[in-house]
PDB file of C-alpha atoms in Angstrom:
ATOM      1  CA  UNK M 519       0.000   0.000   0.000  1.00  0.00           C
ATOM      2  CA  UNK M 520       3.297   2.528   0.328  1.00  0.00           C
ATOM      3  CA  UNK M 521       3.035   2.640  -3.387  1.00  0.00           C
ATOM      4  CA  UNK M 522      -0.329   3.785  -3.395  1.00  0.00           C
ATOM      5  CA  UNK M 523       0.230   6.341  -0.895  1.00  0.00           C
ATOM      6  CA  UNK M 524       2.803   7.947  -3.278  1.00  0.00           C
ATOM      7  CA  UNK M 525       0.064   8.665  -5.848  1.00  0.00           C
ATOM      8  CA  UNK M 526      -2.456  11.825  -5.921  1.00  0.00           C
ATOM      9  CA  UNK M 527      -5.268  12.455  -3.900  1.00  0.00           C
ATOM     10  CA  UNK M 528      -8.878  10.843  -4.801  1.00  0.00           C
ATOM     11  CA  UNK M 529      -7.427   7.308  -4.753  1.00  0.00           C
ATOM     12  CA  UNK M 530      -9.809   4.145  -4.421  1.00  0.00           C
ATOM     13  CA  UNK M 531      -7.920   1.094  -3.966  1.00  0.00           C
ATOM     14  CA  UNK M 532     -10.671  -1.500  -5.271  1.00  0.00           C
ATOM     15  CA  UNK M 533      -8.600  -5.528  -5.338  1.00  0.00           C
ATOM     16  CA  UNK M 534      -5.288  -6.017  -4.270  1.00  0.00           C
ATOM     17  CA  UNK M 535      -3.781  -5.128  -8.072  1.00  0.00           C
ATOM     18  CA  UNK M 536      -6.479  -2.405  -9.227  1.00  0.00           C
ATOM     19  CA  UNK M 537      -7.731   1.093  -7.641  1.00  0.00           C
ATOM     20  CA  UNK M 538      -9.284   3.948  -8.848  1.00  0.00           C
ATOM     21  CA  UNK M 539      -7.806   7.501  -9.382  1.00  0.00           C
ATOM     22  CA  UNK M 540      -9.726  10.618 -10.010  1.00  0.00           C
ATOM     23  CA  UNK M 541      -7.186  13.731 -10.984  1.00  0.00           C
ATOM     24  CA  UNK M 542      -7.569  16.285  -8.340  1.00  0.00           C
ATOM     25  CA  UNK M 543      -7.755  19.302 -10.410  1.00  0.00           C
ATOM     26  CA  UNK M 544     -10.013  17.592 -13.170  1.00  0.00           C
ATOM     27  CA  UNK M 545     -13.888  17.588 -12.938  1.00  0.00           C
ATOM     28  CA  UNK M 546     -15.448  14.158 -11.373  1.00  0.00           C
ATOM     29  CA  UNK M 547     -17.752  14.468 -14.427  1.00  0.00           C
ATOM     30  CA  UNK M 548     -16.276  14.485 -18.697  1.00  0.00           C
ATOM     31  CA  UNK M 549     -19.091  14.535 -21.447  1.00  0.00           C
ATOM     32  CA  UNK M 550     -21.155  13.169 -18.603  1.00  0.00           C
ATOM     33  CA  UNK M 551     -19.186  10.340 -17.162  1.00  0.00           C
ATOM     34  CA  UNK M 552     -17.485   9.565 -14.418  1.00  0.00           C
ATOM     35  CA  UNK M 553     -13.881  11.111 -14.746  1.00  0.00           C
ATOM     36  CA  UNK M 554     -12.312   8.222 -13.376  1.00  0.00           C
ATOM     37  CA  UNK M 555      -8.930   6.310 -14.072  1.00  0.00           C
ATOM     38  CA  UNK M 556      -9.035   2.399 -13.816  1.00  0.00           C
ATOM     39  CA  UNK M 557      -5.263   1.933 -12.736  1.00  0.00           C
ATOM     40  CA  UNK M 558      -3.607  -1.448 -12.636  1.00  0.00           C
ATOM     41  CA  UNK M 559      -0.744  -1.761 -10.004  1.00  0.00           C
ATOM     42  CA  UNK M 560       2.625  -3.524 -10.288  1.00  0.00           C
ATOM     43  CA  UNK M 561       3.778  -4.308  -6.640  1.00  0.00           C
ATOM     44  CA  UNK M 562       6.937  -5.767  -8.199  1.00  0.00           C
ATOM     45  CA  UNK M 563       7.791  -2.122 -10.278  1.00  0.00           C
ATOM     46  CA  UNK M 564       5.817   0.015  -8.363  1.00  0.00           C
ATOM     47  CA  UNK M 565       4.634   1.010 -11.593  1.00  0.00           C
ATOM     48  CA  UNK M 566       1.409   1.884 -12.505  1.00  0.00           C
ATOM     49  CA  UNK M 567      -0.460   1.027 -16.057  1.00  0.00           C
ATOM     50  CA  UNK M 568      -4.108   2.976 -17.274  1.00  0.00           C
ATOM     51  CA  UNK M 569      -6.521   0.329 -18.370  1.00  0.00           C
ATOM     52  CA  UNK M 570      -9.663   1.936 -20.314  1.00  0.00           C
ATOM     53  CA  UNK M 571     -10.988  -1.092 -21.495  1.00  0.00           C
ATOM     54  CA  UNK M 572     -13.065  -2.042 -18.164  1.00  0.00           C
ATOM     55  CA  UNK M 573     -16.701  -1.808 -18.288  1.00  0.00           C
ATOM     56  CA  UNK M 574     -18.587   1.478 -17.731  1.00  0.00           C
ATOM     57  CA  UNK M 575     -21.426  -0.088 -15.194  1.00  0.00           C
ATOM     58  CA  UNK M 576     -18.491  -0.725 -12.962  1.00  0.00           C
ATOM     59  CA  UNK M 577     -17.309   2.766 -12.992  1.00  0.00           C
ATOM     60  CA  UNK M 578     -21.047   3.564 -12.665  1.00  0.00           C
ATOM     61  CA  UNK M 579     -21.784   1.496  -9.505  1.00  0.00           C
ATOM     62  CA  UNK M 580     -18.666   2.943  -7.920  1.00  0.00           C
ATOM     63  CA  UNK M 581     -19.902   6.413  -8.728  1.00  0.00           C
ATOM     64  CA  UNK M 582     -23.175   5.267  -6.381  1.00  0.00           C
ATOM     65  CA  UNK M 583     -21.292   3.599  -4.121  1.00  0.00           C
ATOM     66  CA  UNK M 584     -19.073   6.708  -3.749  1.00  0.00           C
ATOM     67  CA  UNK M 585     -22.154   9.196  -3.902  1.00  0.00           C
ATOM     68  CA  UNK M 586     -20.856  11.366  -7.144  1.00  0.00           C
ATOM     69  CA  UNK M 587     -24.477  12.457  -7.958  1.00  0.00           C
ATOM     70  CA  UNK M 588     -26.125  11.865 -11.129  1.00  0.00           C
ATOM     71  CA  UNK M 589     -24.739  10.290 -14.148  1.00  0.00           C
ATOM     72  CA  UNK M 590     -26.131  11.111 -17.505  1.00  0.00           C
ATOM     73  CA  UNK M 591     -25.795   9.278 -20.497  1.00  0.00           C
ATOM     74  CA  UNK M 592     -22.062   9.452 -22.262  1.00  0.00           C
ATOM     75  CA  UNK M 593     -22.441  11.954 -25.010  1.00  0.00           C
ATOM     76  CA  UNK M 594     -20.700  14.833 -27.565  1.00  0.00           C
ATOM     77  CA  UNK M 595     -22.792  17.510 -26.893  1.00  0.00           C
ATOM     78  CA  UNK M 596     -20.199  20.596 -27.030  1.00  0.00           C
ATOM     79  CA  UNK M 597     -23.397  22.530 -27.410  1.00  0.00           C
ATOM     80  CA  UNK M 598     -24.947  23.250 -24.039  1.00  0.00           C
ATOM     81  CA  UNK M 599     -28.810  23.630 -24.037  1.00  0.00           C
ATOM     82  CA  UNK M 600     -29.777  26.641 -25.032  1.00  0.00           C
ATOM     83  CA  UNK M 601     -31.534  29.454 -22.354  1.00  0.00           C
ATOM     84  CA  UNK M 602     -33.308  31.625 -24.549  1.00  0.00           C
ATOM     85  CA  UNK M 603     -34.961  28.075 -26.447  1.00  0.00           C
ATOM     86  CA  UNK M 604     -38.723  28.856 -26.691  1.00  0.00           C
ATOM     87  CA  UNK M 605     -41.656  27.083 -27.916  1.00  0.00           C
ATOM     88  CA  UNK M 606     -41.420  24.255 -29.843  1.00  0.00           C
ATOM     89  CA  UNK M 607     -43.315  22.093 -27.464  1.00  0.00           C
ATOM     90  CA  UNK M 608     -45.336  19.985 -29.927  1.00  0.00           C
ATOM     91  CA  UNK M 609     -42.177  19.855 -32.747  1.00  0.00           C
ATOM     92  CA  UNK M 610     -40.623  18.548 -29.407  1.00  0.00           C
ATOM     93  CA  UNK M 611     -43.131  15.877 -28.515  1.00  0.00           C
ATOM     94  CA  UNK M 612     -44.095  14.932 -32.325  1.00  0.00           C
ATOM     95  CA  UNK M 613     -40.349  13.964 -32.480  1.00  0.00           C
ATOM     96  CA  UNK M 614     -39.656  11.944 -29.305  1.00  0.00           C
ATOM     97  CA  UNK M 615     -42.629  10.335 -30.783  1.00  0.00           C
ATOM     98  CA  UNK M 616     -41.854   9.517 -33.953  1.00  0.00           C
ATOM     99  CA  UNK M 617     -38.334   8.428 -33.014  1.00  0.00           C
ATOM    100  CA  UNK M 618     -39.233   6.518 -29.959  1.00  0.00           C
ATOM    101  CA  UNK M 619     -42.034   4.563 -32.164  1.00  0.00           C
ATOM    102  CA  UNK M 620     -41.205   0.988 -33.696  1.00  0.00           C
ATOM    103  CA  UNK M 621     -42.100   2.382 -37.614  1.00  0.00           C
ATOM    104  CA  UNK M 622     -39.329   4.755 -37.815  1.00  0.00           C
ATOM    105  CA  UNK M 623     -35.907   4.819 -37.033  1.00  0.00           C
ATOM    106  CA  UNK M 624     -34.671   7.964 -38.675  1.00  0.00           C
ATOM    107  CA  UNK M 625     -36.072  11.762 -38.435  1.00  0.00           C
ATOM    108  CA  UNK M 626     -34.844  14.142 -41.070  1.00  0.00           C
ATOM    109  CA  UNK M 627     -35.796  17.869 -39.635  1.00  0.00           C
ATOM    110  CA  UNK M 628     -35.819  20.235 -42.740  1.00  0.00           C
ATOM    111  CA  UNK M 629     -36.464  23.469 -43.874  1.00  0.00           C
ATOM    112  CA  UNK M 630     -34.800  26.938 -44.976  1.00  0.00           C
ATOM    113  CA  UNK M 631     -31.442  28.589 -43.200  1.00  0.00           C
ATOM    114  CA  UNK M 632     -32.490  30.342 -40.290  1.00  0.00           C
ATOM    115  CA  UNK M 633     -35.784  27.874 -38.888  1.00  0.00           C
ATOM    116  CA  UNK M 634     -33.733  26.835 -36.223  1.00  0.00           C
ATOM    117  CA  UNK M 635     -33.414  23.260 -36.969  1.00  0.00           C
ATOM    118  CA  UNK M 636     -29.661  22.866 -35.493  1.00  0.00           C
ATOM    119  CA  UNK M 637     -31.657  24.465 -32.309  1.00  0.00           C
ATOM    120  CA  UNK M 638     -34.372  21.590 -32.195  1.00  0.00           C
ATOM    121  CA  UNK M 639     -32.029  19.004 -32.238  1.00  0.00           C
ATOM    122  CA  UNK M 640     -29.813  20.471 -29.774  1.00  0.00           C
ATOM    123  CA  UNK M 641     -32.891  20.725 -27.344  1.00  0.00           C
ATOM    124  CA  UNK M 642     -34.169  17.649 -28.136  1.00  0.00           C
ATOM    125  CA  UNK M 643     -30.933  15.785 -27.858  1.00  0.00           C
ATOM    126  CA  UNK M 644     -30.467  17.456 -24.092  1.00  0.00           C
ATOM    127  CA  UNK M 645     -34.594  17.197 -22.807  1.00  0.00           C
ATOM    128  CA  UNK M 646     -34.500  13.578 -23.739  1.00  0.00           C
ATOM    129  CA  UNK M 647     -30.943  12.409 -23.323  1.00  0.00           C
ATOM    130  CA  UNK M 648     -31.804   9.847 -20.586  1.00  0.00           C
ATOM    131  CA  UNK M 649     -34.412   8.199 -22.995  1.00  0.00           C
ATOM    132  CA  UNK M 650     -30.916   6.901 -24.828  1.00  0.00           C
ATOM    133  CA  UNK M 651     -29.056   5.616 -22.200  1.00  0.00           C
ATOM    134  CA  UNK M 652     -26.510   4.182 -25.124  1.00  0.00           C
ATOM    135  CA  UNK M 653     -25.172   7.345 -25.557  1.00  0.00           C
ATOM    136  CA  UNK M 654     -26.103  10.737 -27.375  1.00  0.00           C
ATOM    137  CA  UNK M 655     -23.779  11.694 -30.082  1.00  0.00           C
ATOM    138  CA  UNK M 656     -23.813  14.724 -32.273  1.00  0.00           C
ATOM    139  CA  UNK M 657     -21.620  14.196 -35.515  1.00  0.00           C
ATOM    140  CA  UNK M 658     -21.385  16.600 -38.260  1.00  0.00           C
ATOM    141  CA  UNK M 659     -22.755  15.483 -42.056  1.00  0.00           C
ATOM    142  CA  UNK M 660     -21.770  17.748 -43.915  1.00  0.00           C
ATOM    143  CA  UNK M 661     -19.741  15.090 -46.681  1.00  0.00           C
ATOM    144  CA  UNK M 662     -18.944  11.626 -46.186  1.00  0.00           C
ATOM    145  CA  UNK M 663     -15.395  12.584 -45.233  1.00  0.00           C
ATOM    146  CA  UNK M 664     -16.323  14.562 -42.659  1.00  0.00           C
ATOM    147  CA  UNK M 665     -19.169  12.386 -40.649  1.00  0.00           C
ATOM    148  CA  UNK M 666     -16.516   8.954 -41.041  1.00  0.00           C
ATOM    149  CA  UNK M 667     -14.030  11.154 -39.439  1.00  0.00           C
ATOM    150  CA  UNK M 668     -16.376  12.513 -36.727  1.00  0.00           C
ATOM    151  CA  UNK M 669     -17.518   8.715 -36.538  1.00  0.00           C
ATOM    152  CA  UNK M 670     -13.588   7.402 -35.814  1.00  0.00           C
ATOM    153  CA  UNK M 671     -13.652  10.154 -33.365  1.00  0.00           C
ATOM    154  CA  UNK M 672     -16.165   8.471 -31.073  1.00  0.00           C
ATOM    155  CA  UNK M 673     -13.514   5.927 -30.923  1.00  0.00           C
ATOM    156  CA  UNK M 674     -13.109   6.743 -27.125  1.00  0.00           C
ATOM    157  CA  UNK M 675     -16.439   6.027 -25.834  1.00  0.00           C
ATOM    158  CA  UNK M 676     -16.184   2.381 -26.743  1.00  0.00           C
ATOM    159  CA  UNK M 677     -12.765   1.413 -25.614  1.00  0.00           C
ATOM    160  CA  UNK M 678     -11.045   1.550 -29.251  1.00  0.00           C
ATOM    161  CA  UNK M 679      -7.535   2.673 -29.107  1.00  0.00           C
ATOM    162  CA  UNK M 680      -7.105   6.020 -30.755  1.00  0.00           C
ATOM    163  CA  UNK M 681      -4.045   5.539 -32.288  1.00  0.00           C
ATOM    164  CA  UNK M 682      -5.373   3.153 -34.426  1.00  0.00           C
ATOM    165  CA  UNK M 683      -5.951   4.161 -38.736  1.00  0.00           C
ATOM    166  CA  UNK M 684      -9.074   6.242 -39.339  1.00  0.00           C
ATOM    167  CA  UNK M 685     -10.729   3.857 -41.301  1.00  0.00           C
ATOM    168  CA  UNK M 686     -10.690   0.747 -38.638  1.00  0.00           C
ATOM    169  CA  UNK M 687     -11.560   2.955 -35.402  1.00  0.00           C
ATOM    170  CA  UNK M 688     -14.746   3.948 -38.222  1.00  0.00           C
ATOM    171  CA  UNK M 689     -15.434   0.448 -38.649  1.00  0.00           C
ATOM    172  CA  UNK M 690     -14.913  -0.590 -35.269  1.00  0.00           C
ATOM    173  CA  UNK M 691     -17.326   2.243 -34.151  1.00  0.00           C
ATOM    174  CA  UNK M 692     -19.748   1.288 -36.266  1.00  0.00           C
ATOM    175  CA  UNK M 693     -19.784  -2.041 -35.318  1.00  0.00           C
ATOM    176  CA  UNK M 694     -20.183  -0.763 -31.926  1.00  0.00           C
ATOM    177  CA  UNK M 695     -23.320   0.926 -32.495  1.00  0.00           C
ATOM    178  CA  UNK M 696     -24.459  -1.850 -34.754  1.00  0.00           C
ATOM    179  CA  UNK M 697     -24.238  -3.970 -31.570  1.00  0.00           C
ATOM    180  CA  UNK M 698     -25.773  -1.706 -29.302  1.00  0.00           C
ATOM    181  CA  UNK M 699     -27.898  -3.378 -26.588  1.00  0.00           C
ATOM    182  CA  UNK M 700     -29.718   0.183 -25.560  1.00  0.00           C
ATOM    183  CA  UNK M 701     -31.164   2.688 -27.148  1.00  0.00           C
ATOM    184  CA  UNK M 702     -28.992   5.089 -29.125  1.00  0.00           C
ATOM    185  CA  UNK M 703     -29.287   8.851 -30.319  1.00  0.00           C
ATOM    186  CA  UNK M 704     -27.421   9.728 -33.225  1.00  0.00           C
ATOM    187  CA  UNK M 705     -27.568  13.573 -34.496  1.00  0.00           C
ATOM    188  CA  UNK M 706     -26.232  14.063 -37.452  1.00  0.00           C
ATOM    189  CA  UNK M 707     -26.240  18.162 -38.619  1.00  0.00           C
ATOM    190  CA  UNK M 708     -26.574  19.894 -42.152  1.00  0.00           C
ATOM    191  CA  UNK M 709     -27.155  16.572 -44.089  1.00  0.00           C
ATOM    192  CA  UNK M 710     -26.157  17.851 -47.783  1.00  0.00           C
ATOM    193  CA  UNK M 711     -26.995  14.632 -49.741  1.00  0.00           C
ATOM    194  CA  UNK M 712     -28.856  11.101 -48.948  1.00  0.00           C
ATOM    195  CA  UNK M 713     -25.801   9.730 -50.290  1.00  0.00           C
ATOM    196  CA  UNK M 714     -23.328  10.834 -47.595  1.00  0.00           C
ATOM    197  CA  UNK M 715     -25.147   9.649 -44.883  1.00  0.00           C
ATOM    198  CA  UNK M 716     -23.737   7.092 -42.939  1.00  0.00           C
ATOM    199  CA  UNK M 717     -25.979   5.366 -40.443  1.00  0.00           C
ATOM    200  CA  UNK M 718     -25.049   1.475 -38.508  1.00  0.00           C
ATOM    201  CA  UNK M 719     -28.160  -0.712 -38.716  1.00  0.00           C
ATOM    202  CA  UNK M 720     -29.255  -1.946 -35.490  1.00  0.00           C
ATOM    203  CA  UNK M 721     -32.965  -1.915 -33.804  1.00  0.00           C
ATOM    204  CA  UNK M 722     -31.245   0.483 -30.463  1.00  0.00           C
ATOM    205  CA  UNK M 723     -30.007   3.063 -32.782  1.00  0.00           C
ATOM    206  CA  UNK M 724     -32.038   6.430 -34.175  1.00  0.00           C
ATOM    207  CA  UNK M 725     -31.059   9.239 -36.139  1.00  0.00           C
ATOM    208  CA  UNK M 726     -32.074  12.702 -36.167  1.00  0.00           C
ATOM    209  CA  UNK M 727     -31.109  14.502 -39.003  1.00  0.00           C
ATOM    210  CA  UNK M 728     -30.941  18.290 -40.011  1.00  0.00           C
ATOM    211  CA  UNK M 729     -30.909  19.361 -43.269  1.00  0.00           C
ATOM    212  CA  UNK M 730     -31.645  21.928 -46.336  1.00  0.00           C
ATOM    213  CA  UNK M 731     -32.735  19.311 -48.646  1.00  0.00           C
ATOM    214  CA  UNK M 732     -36.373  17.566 -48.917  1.00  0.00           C
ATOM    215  CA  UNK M 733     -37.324  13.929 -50.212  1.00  0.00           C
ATOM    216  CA  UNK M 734     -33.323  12.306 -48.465  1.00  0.00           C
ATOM    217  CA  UNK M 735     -35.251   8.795 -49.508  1.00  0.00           C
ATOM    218  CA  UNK M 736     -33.589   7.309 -46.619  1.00  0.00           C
ATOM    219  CA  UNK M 737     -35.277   4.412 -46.125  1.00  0.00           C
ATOM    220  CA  UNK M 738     -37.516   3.990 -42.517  1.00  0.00           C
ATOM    221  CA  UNK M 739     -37.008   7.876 -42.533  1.00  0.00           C
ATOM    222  CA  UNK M 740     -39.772  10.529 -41.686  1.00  0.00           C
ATOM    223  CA  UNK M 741     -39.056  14.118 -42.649  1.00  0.00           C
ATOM    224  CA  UNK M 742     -40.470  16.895 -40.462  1.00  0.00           C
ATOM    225  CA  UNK M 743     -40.365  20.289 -41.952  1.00  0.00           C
ATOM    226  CA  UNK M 744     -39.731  23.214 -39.313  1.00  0.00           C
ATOM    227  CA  UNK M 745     -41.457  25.935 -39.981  1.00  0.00           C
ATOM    228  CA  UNK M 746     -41.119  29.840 -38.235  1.00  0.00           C
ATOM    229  CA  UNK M 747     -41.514  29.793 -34.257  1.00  0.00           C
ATOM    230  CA  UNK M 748     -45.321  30.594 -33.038  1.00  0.00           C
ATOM    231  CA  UNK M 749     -46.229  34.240 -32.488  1.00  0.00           C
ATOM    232  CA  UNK M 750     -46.036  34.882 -29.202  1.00  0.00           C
ATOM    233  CA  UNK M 751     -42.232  32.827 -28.974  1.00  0.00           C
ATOM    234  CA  UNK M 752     -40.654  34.851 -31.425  1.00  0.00           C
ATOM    235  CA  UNK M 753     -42.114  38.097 -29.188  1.00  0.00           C
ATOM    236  CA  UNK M 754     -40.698  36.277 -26.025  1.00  0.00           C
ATOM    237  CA  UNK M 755     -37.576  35.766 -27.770  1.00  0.00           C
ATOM    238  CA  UNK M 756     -36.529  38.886 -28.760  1.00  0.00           C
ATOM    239  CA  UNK M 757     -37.578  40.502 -26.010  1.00  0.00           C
ATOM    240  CA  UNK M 758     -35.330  37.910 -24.226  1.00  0.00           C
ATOM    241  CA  UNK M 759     -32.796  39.210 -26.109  1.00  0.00           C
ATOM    242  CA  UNK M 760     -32.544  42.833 -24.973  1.00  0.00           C
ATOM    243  CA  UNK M 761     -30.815  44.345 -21.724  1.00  0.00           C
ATOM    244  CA  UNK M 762     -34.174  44.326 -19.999  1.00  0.00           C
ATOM    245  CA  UNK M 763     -36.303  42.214 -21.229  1.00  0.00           C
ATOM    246  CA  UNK M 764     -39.004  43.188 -18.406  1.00  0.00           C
ATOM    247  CA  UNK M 765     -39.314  46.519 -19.953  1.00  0.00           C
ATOM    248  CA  UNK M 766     -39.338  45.848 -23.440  1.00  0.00           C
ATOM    249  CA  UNK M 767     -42.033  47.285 -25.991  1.00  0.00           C
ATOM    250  CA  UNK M 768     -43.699  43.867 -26.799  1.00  0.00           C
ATOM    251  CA  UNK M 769     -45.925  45.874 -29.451  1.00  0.00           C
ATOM    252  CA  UNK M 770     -43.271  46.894 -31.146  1.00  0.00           C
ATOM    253  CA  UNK M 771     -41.225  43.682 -31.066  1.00  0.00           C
ATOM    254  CA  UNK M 772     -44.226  42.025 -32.472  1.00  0.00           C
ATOM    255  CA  UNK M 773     -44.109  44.454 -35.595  1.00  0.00           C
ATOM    256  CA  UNK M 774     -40.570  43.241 -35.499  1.00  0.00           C
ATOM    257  CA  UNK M 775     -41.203  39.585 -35.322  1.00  0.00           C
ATOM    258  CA  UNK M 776     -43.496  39.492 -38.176  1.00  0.00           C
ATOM    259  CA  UNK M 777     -41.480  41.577 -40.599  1.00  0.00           C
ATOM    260  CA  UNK M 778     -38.757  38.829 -39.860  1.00  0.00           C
ATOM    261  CA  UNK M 779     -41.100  35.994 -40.646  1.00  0.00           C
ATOM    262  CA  UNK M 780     -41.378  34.510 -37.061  1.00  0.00           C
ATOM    263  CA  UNK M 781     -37.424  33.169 -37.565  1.00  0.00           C
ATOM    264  CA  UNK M 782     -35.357  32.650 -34.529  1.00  0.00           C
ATOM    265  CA  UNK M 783     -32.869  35.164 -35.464  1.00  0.00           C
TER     266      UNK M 783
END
């Protein structure tokens, strides 16, 4: 045990040869998961060797056992939610819906520049992130190049080595979500074309989509137009939007609202 005593703070010895080390100036939480290091040590070196191949419910029944608090579902999100989101309660609902029903496995949202579509799924992905306790992951889709290297980048969340070439940490990812045992949330954003998309075929995994385009014919995928916010949100959010909102001239930003079509600019 001298050896362990020799390491940083937040140490967990666990067996004999394994303990648990969480950096003292790093958050207990990382894109939602424990920030915790599964250490293996030599008593005949001293030495110490990271192993990030062990099992996530482990970490997750320490993290009860050691009272950390809640644990979401791993994720990507670099976008936080969103304070000034308003509306969209039914576009909201009529999604989880359609995604969380057994006829469809994919939803495309579409519409002009400026609907707030990116928005949607962003609140979406964070209201209902414990409905995919697989993990929520956000990948970009713009080209094909560009969503297999955000794919290989997810790499980490499944225990594949990152040093590995791009094109086997892609396949091994996908095969990782093709074998998911619970249910999945992928987002892909700004889907140019139906034939860059990229999507692992298992019954866990759905897809939310955001694009420009109409008619994707991506098969077992709904489209969902988004049209201009309601009225009274796009009042509430520019007014929301101003140094003091509780003053603000709500006829006038209603004027203002219309002449910009009800967008959430």
């Amino acid at each position: 045990m001298h050896v362990v005593r020799r390491e940083p703070p937040h140490c967990f010895p666990i067996h004999p040869l394994l303990f648990v080390r969480a950096p003292a100036v790093e958050p207990l939480f990382v894109n939602g998961r424990h920030n915790l290091h599964w250490v293996h040590l030599d008593h005949a070196t001293g030495r110490t060797r990271r192993i990030p191949q062990l099992a996530g419910d482990f970490s997750a029944l320490l993290g009860e056992r050691l009272d950390l608090g809640p644990r979401l579902p791993r994720h990507n999100l670099l976008i936080g939610p969103n304070a000034d989101f308003v509306g969209r309660d039914d576009d909201l609902r009529l999604l989880h819906e359609w995604l969380t029903g057994s006829a469809t496995s994919t939803v495309a949202l579409t519409g002009l520049g400026g609907r707030g579509k990116t928005q949607l799924a962003v609140e979406y992905a964070w209201q209902h992130a414990d409905a995919y306790p697989g993990g929520v992951f956000w990948l970009h889709g713009e080209t094909r190049e560009r969503l297999e290297a955000e794919y290989a980048n997810l790499s980490e969340y499944f225990g594949i080595p990152a040093d590995l070439p791009l094109q086997e940490r892609l396949a091994m990812v996908l095969g990782a979500l093709g074998q998911a045992a619970q249910e999945t949330l992928l987002v892909l954003d700004n889907v140019t074309s139906a034939a860059d998309v990229v999507l692992p075929v298992s019954p866990c995994v759905r897809a939310l989509l955001t694009t420009r385009r109409r008619r994707l014919a991506l098969e077992r995928c709904r489209e969902y137009d988004v049209g201009p916010l309601a009225e009274d949100s796009a009042v509430t959010l520019l007014c929301s939007r101003l140094s003091s909102p509780a003053s603000a001239d709500r006829g006038a930003a209603r004027k203002l609202a219309g002449s910009l079509g009800y967008l959430p600019l």
